[in-house]
Short mmCIF file of C-alpha atoms in Angstrom, two decimals:
data_model
loop_
_atom_site.label_atom_id
_atom_site.label_comp_id
_atom_site.label_asym_id
_atom_site.label_seq_id
_atom_site.Cartn_x
_atom_site.Cartn_y
_atom_site.Cartn_z
CA UNK A 353 134.62 171.69 119.65
CA UNK A 354 137.98 172.75 119.08
CA UNK A 355 140.23 175.79 120.94
CA UNK A 356 139.19 176.61 117.39
CA UNK A 357 136.23 175.99 116.32
CA UNK A 358 135.53 174.13 113.52
CA UNK A 359 133.98 175.88 110.23
CA UNK A 360 131.00 173.63 109.78
CA UNK A 361 131.20 171.61 106.71
CA UNK A 362 129.58 169.33 104.16
CA UNK A 363 132.28 165.98 104.16
CA UNK A 364 129.71 164.42 101.84
CA UNK A 365 127.17 161.83 102.02
CA UNK A 366 128.41 159.93 104.26
CA UNK A 367 129.26 162.74 106.79
CA UNK A 368 125.61 164.01 107.52
CA UNK A 369 124.08 162.95 110.95
CA UNK A 370 120.45 162.99 111.47
CA UNK A 371 117.17 160.77 109.56
CA UNK A 372 116.54 158.26 107.70
CA UNK A 373 115.17 154.78 109.74
CA UNK A 374 118.26 154.20 111.65
CA UNK A 375 119.08 155.64 115.81
CA UNK A 376 122.76 157.29 115.63
CA UNK A 377 124.99 157.29 119.37
CA UNK A 378 127.96 159.00 119.47
CA UNK A 379 129.94 159.92 122.61
CA UNK A 380 132.99 162.00 122.68
CA UNK A 381 135.59 163.83 125.05
CA UNK A 382 134.36 167.23 125.88
CA UNK A 383 136.48 169.81 124.40
CA UNK A 384 136.89 173.54 125.59
CA UNK A 385 134.74 176.17 123.24
CA UNK A 386 137.23 179.14 121.81
CA UNK A 387 136.17 182.52 122.35
CA UNK A 388 135.27 185.20 120.08
CA UNK A 389 134.43 189.38 121.79
CA UNK A 390 133.69 192.37 120.26
CA UNK A 391 132.09 194.65 122.11
CA UNK A 392 128.39 196.12 120.68
CA UNK A 393 128.36 193.04 118.40
CA UNK A 394 126.01 190.02 118.62
CA UNK A 395 127.89 187.05 120.58
CA UNK A 396 127.60 183.20 119.80
CA UNK A 397 124.43 181.72 122.62
CA UNK A 398 124.49 178.76 124.53
CA UNK A 399 122.46 175.83 123.27
CA UNK A 400 120.91 173.81 125.73
CA UNK A 401 122.96 170.29 126.21
CA UNK A 402 120.34 167.88 126.60
CA UNK A 403 117.03 168.07 124.56
CA UNK A 404 114.26 166.00 122.52
CA UNK A 405 112.65 166.83 119.94
CA UNK A 406 111.54 166.49 116.17
CA UNK A 407 113.56 167.08 113.14
CA UNK A 408 113.17 167.44 109.06
CA UNK A 409 116.08 167.04 106.91
CA UNK A 410 115.81 167.97 103.20
CA UNK A 411 118.84 166.61 100.84
CA UNK A 412 118.61 168.57 97.84
CA UNK A 413 120.31 165.50 95.83
CA UNK A 414 117.13 163.31 96.42
CA UNK A 415 114.81 166.38 96.70
CA UNK A 416 113.21 164.03 99.66
CA UNK A 417 112.77 165.15 102.83
CA UNK A 418 113.09 163.04 105.95
CA UNK A 419 111.40 162.70 109.53
CA UNK A 420 112.80 161.56 112.58
CA UNK A 421 112.82 161.68 116.46
CA UNK A 422 115.64 163.31 118.02
CA UNK A 423 117.28 163.00 121.72
CA UNK A 424 120.71 165.22 121.90
CA UNK A 425 123.28 164.87 125.03
CA UNK A 426 125.53 167.09 124.33
CA UNK A 427 127.31 166.67 127.85
CA UNK A 428 128.00 163.24 127.09
CA UNK A 429 128.16 163.84 123.13
CA UNK A 430 125.85 161.67 121.67
CA UNK A 431 122.85 161.59 119.65
CA UNK A 432 120.36 159.08 118.93
CA UNK A 433 118.22 159.49 116.14
CA UNK A 434 114.78 157.49 115.44
CA UNK A 435 113.35 157.24 111.94
CA UNK A 436 109.73 158.51 112.03
CA UNK A 437 107.37 156.48 109.23
CA UNK A 438 103.01 157.45 108.91
CA UNK A 439 101.42 154.71 107.92
CA UNK A 440 100.74 154.65 103.96
CA UNK A 441 103.64 156.82 103.06
CA UNK A 442 106.10 155.22 101.06
CA UNK A 443 107.57 158.56 100.62
CA UNK A 444 107.55 161.89 101.36
CA UNK A 445 108.47 164.83 98.91
CA UNK A 446 109.29 168.27 100.77
CA UNK A 447 106.62 170.78 99.55
CA UNK A 448 108.55 173.64 97.62
CA UNK A 449 106.96 176.60 97.75
CA UNK A 450 107.77 178.89 94.46
CA UNK A 451 109.10 181.44 95.11
CA UNK A 452 108.57 182.96 92.09
CA UNK A 453 109.98 186.60 90.61
CA UNK A 454 107.13 187.05 88.27
CA UNK A 455 106.33 189.99 89.28
CA UNK A 456 102.78 190.77 87.58
CA UNK A 457 100.97 193.91 88.42
CA UNK A 458 97.61 195.67 88.48
CA UNK A 459 96.27 198.35 85.82
CA UNK A 460 97.21 201.66 87.24
CA UNK A 461 100.72 200.95 89.43
CA UNK A 462 103.45 202.99 88.47
CA UNK A 463 106.80 201.28 86.50
CA UNK A 464 109.49 202.39 87.94
CA UNK A 465 111.60 205.32 86.49
CA UNK A 466 114.30 203.57 85.05
CA UNK A 467 112.73 200.90 83.16
CA UNK A 468 110.43 203.70 81.29
CA UNK A 469 112.61 203.03 77.92
CA UNK A 470 112.31 199.43 78.33
CA UNK A 471 108.57 199.62 78.94
CA UNK A 472 107.80 201.81 75.78
CA UNK A 473 106.45 200.04 72.97
CA UNK A 474 104.39 197.40 75.55
CA UNK A 475 101.08 197.04 73.33
CA UNK A 476 97.53 196.76 75.17
CA UNK A 477 98.78 199.52 78.54
CA UNK A 478 99.17 202.60 79.26
CA UNK A 479 102.34 203.81 79.09
CA UNK A 480 103.03 204.45 82.63
CA UNK A 481 101.66 200.83 83.67
CA UNK A 482 103.03 197.46 84.66
CA UNK A 483 101.63 194.99 81.77
CA UNK A 484 100.69 191.22 82.81
CA UNK A 485 103.36 188.28 82.16
CA UNK A 486 106.46 191.06 82.26
CA UNK A 487 109.17 191.05 84.81
CA UNK A 488 110.91 194.41 84.65
CA UNK A 489 114.56 193.34 86.15
CA UNK A 490 116.82 196.44 86.82
CA UNK A 491 120.65 196.33 88.45
CA UNK A 492 121.11 198.55 91.63
CA UNK A 493 124.23 200.30 90.46
CA UNK A 494 123.85 201.15 86.98
CA UNK A 495 120.33 201.26 86.57
CA UNK A 496 120.16 199.32 83.80
CA UNK A 497 116.63 197.54 83.25
CA UNK A 498 115.59 194.54 81.29
CA UNK A 499 112.42 193.49 79.78
CA UNK A 500 111.75 189.59 80.19
CA UNK A 501 108.12 187.76 79.61
CA UNK A 502 107.08 185.73 81.75
CA UNK A 503 104.91 182.30 81.10
CA UNK A 504 104.61 180.79 83.95
CA UNK A 505 100.72 181.67 85.88
CA UNK A 506 100.57 183.68 89.10
CA UNK A 507 101.51 181.91 92.43
CA UNK A 508 99.99 183.26 95.48
CA UNK A 509 102.20 182.73 98.64
CA UNK A 510 99.80 180.14 100.11
CA UNK A 511 98.47 177.16 100.93
CA UNK A 512 96.21 175.85 97.92
CA UNK A 513 93.15 174.15 98.88
CA UNK A 514 94.07 170.35 96.90
CA UNK A 515 96.48 170.58 99.67
CA UNK A 516 97.96 167.75 102.13
CA UNK A 517 98.13 168.64 106.39
CA UNK A 518 101.13 166.85 106.84
CA UNK A 519 101.88 168.07 110.89
CA UNK A 520 101.94 170.80 113.41
CA UNK A 521 104.73 171.26 115.84
CA UNK A 522 105.90 174.17 117.86
CA UNK A 523 109.10 175.99 116.47
CA UNK A 524 111.73 176.90 119.53
CA UNK A 525 111.34 175.57 122.71
CA UNK A 526 109.87 175.68 126.27
CA UNK A 527 108.64 179.39 126.62
CA UNK A 528 109.71 180.73 123.66
CA UNK A 529 108.06 178.85 120.91
CA UNK A 530 105.21 179.34 117.69
CA UNK A 531 103.28 176.60 116.39
CA UNK A 532 102.94 176.20 112.78
CA UNK A 533 101.01 173.67 110.74
CA UNK A 534 102.98 171.95 107.64
CA UNK A 535 101.33 171.29 104.44
CA UNK A 536 102.38 169.69 100.94
CA UNK A 537 101.60 168.48 97.26
CA UNK A 538 101.25 164.66 98.27
CA UNK A 539 99.64 162.69 96.79
CA UNK A 540 98.17 158.93 97.50
CA UNK A 541 98.65 157.39 94.10
CA UNK A 542 102.64 159.41 94.32
CA UNK A 543 105.61 157.42 95.29
CA UNK A 544 109.32 157.21 95.16
CA UNK A 545 112.37 155.50 96.29
CA UNK A 546 112.95 156.99 99.90
CA UNK A 547 116.68 158.54 99.71
CA UNK A 548 118.15 160.79 102.81
CA UNK A 549 121.35 161.83 104.00
CA UNK A 550 122.72 163.22 107.12
CA UNK A 551 124.26 166.70 107.87
CA UNK A 552 127.38 165.09 109.05
CA UNK A 553 129.98 162.85 110.97
CA UNK A 554 131.94 162.39 114.48
CA UNK A 555 133.70 160.10 116.71
CA UNK A 556 134.38 159.35 120.20
CA UNK A 557 137.52 159.34 122.49
CA UNK A 558 135.30 157.98 125.53
CA UNK A 559 132.77 155.85 125.62
CA UNK A 560 130.02 156.48 123.53
CA UNK A 561 130.21 158.37 120.13
CA UNK A 562 127.86 161.16 118.20
CA UNK A 563 127.75 159.93 114.70
CA UNK A 564 125.36 161.89 111.84
CA UNK A 565 125.49 158.97 109.27
CA UNK A 566 123.36 157.85 106.74
CA UNK A 567 120.58 156.65 108.14
CA UNK A 568 117.67 154.85 106.72
CA UNK A 569 114.07 153.52 106.92
CA UNK A 570 113.97 151.18 109.98
CA UNK A 571 117.45 151.06 110.34
CA UNK A 572 119.53 152.17 113.48
CA UNK A 573 123.03 153.64 113.63
CA UNK A 574 124.47 153.29 117.38
CA UNK A 575 128.46 154.54 118.51
CA UNK A 576 130.72 153.51 120.93
CA UNK A 577 134.44 154.97 120.53
CA UNK A 578 134.70 155.65 117.20
CA UNK A 579 132.07 152.90 116.26
CA UNK A 580 128.87 153.36 114.65
CA UNK A 581 126.95 150.09 114.94
CA UNK A 582 123.40 150.11 112.83
CA UNK A 583 121.03 147.68 112.88
CA UNK A 584 117.75 147.00 110.93
CA UNK A 585 114.99 146.70 112.71
CA UNK A 586 113.29 144.16 111.64
CA UNK A 587 115.61 141.60 111.47
CA UNK A 588 118.10 142.78 113.97
CA UNK A 589 120.81 142.44 111.65
CA UNK A 590 124.02 144.48 113.09
CA UNK A 591 126.62 146.10 111.66
CA UNK A 592 129.83 147.52 112.89
CA UNK A 593 131.32 150.55 111.29
CA UNK A 594 134.71 152.84 112.17
CA UNK A 595 133.84 156.56 112.44
CA UNK A 596 137.23 159.16 111.62
CA UNK A 597 135.63 162.98 112.14
CA UNK A 598 135.42 164.59 114.77
CA UNK A 599 132.58 165.40 117.08
CA UNK A 600 130.64 168.55 116.25
CA UNK A 601 127.87 169.97 118.44
CA UNK A 602 124.45 170.83 117.64
CA UNK A 603 125.38 174.84 118.57
CA UNK A 604 126.76 177.87 117.13
CA UNK A 605 130.51 178.28 116.84
CA UNK A 606 132.72 180.98 118.92
CA UNK A 607 134.43 182.06 115.89
CA UNK A 608 130.62 182.39 113.58
CA UNK A 609 129.26 185.52 112.12
CA UNK A 610 126.35 187.00 113.05
CA UNK A 611 123.95 187.49 110.47
CA UNK A 612 120.54 188.60 110.50
CA UNK A 613 117.82 188.97 113.42
CA UNK A 614 114.34 188.77 112.90
CA UNK A 615 111.04 187.23 113.55
CA UNK A 616 109.22 184.34 112.39
CA UNK A 617 104.98 184.72 112.06
CA UNK A 618 103.39 187.75 112.40
CA UNK A 619 101.66 190.07 114.98
CA UNK A 620 100.74 188.63 118.24
CA UNK A 621 101.96 184.95 116.88
CA UNK A 622 105.79 185.23 116.46
CA UNK A 623 109.21 184.07 117.70
CA UNK A 624 112.14 185.88 117.61
CA UNK A 625 115.88 183.80 116.21
CA UNK A 626 118.92 184.97 114.81
CA UNK A 627 120.82 184.16 112.08
CA UNK A 628 124.56 183.31 111.90
CA UNK A 629 127.11 181.38 109.67
CA UNK A 630 130.49 180.57 108.99
CA UNK A 631 130.95 183.42 106.08
CA UNK A 632 134.57 185.14 106.42
CA UNK A 633 135.60 188.80 105.55
CA UNK A 634 137.62 187.29 102.79
CA UNK A 635 134.87 184.79 101.64
CA UNK A 636 132.04 185.67 99.28
CA UNK A 637 129.69 182.65 100.66
CA UNK A 638 129.04 180.99 103.44
CA UNK A 639 128.88 177.26 103.57
CA UNK A 640 127.21 176.94 107.15
CA UNK A 641 123.95 178.63 108.33
CA UNK A 642 122.79 177.96 112.17
CA UNK A 643 119.03 179.56 112.91
CA UNK A 644 118.60 179.43 117.05
CA UNK A 645 116.13 181.75 118.77
CA UNK A 646 116.84 184.93 120.51
CA UNK A 647 116.15 183.94 123.79
CA UNK A 648 117.10 180.51 124.86
CA UNK A 649 119.36 179.47 121.90
CA UNK A 650 116.97 176.95 121.16
CA UNK A 651 118.15 175.17 116.92
CA UNK A 652 115.65 176.40 114.61
CA UNK A 653 118.00 175.38 111.20
CA UNK A 654 120.74 173.90 110.30
CA UNK A 655 121.28 174.81 106.27
CA UNK A 656 124.60 173.47 104.28
CA UNK A 657 125.63 175.23 101.17
CA UNK A 658 128.13 173.80 98.55
CA UNK A 659 128.85 175.98 95.60
CA UNK A 660 126.13 178.45 95.97
CA UNK A 661 123.52 175.76 95.92
CA UNK A 662 122.11 174.12 99.55
CA UNK A 663 122.48 170.71 99.64
CA UNK A 664 121.43 169.85 102.86
CA UNK A 665 119.50 171.87 104.96
CA UNK A 666 117.49 170.24 109.12
CA UNK A 667 114.85 172.01 111.00
CA UNK A 668 114.12 171.24 114.60
CA UNK A 669 111.19 171.53 116.51
CA UNK A 670 109.01 169.95 119.66
CA UNK A 671 112.28 170.74 121.64
CA UNK A 672 112.00 169.60 124.99
CA UNK A 673 114.70 170.07 127.86
CA UNK A 674 116.17 166.77 128.65
CA UNK A 675 116.10 163.36 128.12
CA UNK A 676 113.40 161.15 129.25
CA UNK A 677 115.26 157.71 128.74
CA UNK A 678 119.35 157.44 128.85
CA UNK A 679 118.97 153.79 128.51
CA UNK A 680 117.69 154.86 124.57
CA UNK A 681 121.82 155.85 124.03
CA UNK A 682 122.94 152.31 124.66
CA UNK A 683 123.28 150.10 121.88
CA UNK A 684 122.06 146.32 122.12
CA UNK A 685 122.83 143.35 122.83
CA UNK A 686 122.76 142.36 119.12
CA UNK A 687 125.93 143.99 118.31
CA UNK A 688 128.47 142.28 119.87
CA UNK A 689 128.53 139.82 116.78
CA UNK A 690 128.18 142.72 114.20
CA UNK A 691 129.41 142.71 110.83
CA UNK A 692 131.98 144.67 109.59
CA UNK A 693 130.43 146.16 106.49
CA UNK A 694 128.14 149.07 106.06
CA UNK A 695 124.42 148.06 105.80
CA UNK A 696 122.98 148.74 101.62
CA UNK A 697 121.27 152.17 102.10
CA UNK A 698 119.13 152.11 98.74
CA UNK A 699 115.72 151.25 98.23
CA UNK A 700 115.10 148.13 97.45
CA UNK A 701 113.39 146.82 100.62
#
């Protein structure tokens, strides 16, 4: 990162890193971190420089999520990403737990006083109780109240009995983690086209470069001196693509804005995290949000936003410190005669 930490941005589908069936390598010159201090306010922590784990990236445009193994080497500025594929799962869809603002109520619960007039005239219920299938929307500043009929059935915030178990993993890192399970509505007969995109691209000023390019299925990306090598695992076909974007470490930029600190989980089973963003005083919204554990600064989640909509979200888990096998960052010999064009990344396989 440069002296003035750049604001995290999404530069387009080709400017994302992580995910899919590829590996990614990269290396860039180490740069000094910018400093920003304000007594009494939380300061960005320093995330681990070398670690391995897993990740899930969700792309809003496709509605799909992709799992991958991740090796992150911030000291040498390189990353390796290998797509995780499970047998008999042609495509995985991220379970969206619908947060319905369907405020159904039970008889006897008082209606907010501001909504008394909007509530009057409701048939079949006592005047001061909230009717089924109605949502009251209250503007906090003016206390203006609207009454909206609801047509969707109630959806409890739990795991449906017919859900499919997807995975179990730990959020956080050694000595600071919580174990969770992931469930979805995926069914055996359901299929779709696999599509994913990464959260950013990087260039190298030294030998290797960390690339965050679109990664697909069984392909692999590796980068040397501002070049990404994309290797198709089945045929060993290799493509060589020049990279132009600067390296962005997986951490909290020093000029970030502290948003919140909270616990994930519940009593006796929780982990404390901090949330940071690139929001500035003159701007009413943020385009990047990063969540890291409060104690050891393990990455938990990165979210990129465009036009008030989440476009990319990556979750990190099963983090272990260190790199077991540094050779995973070395491109194979088959890339010595790589083609100059990027391989197709559609679902025509």
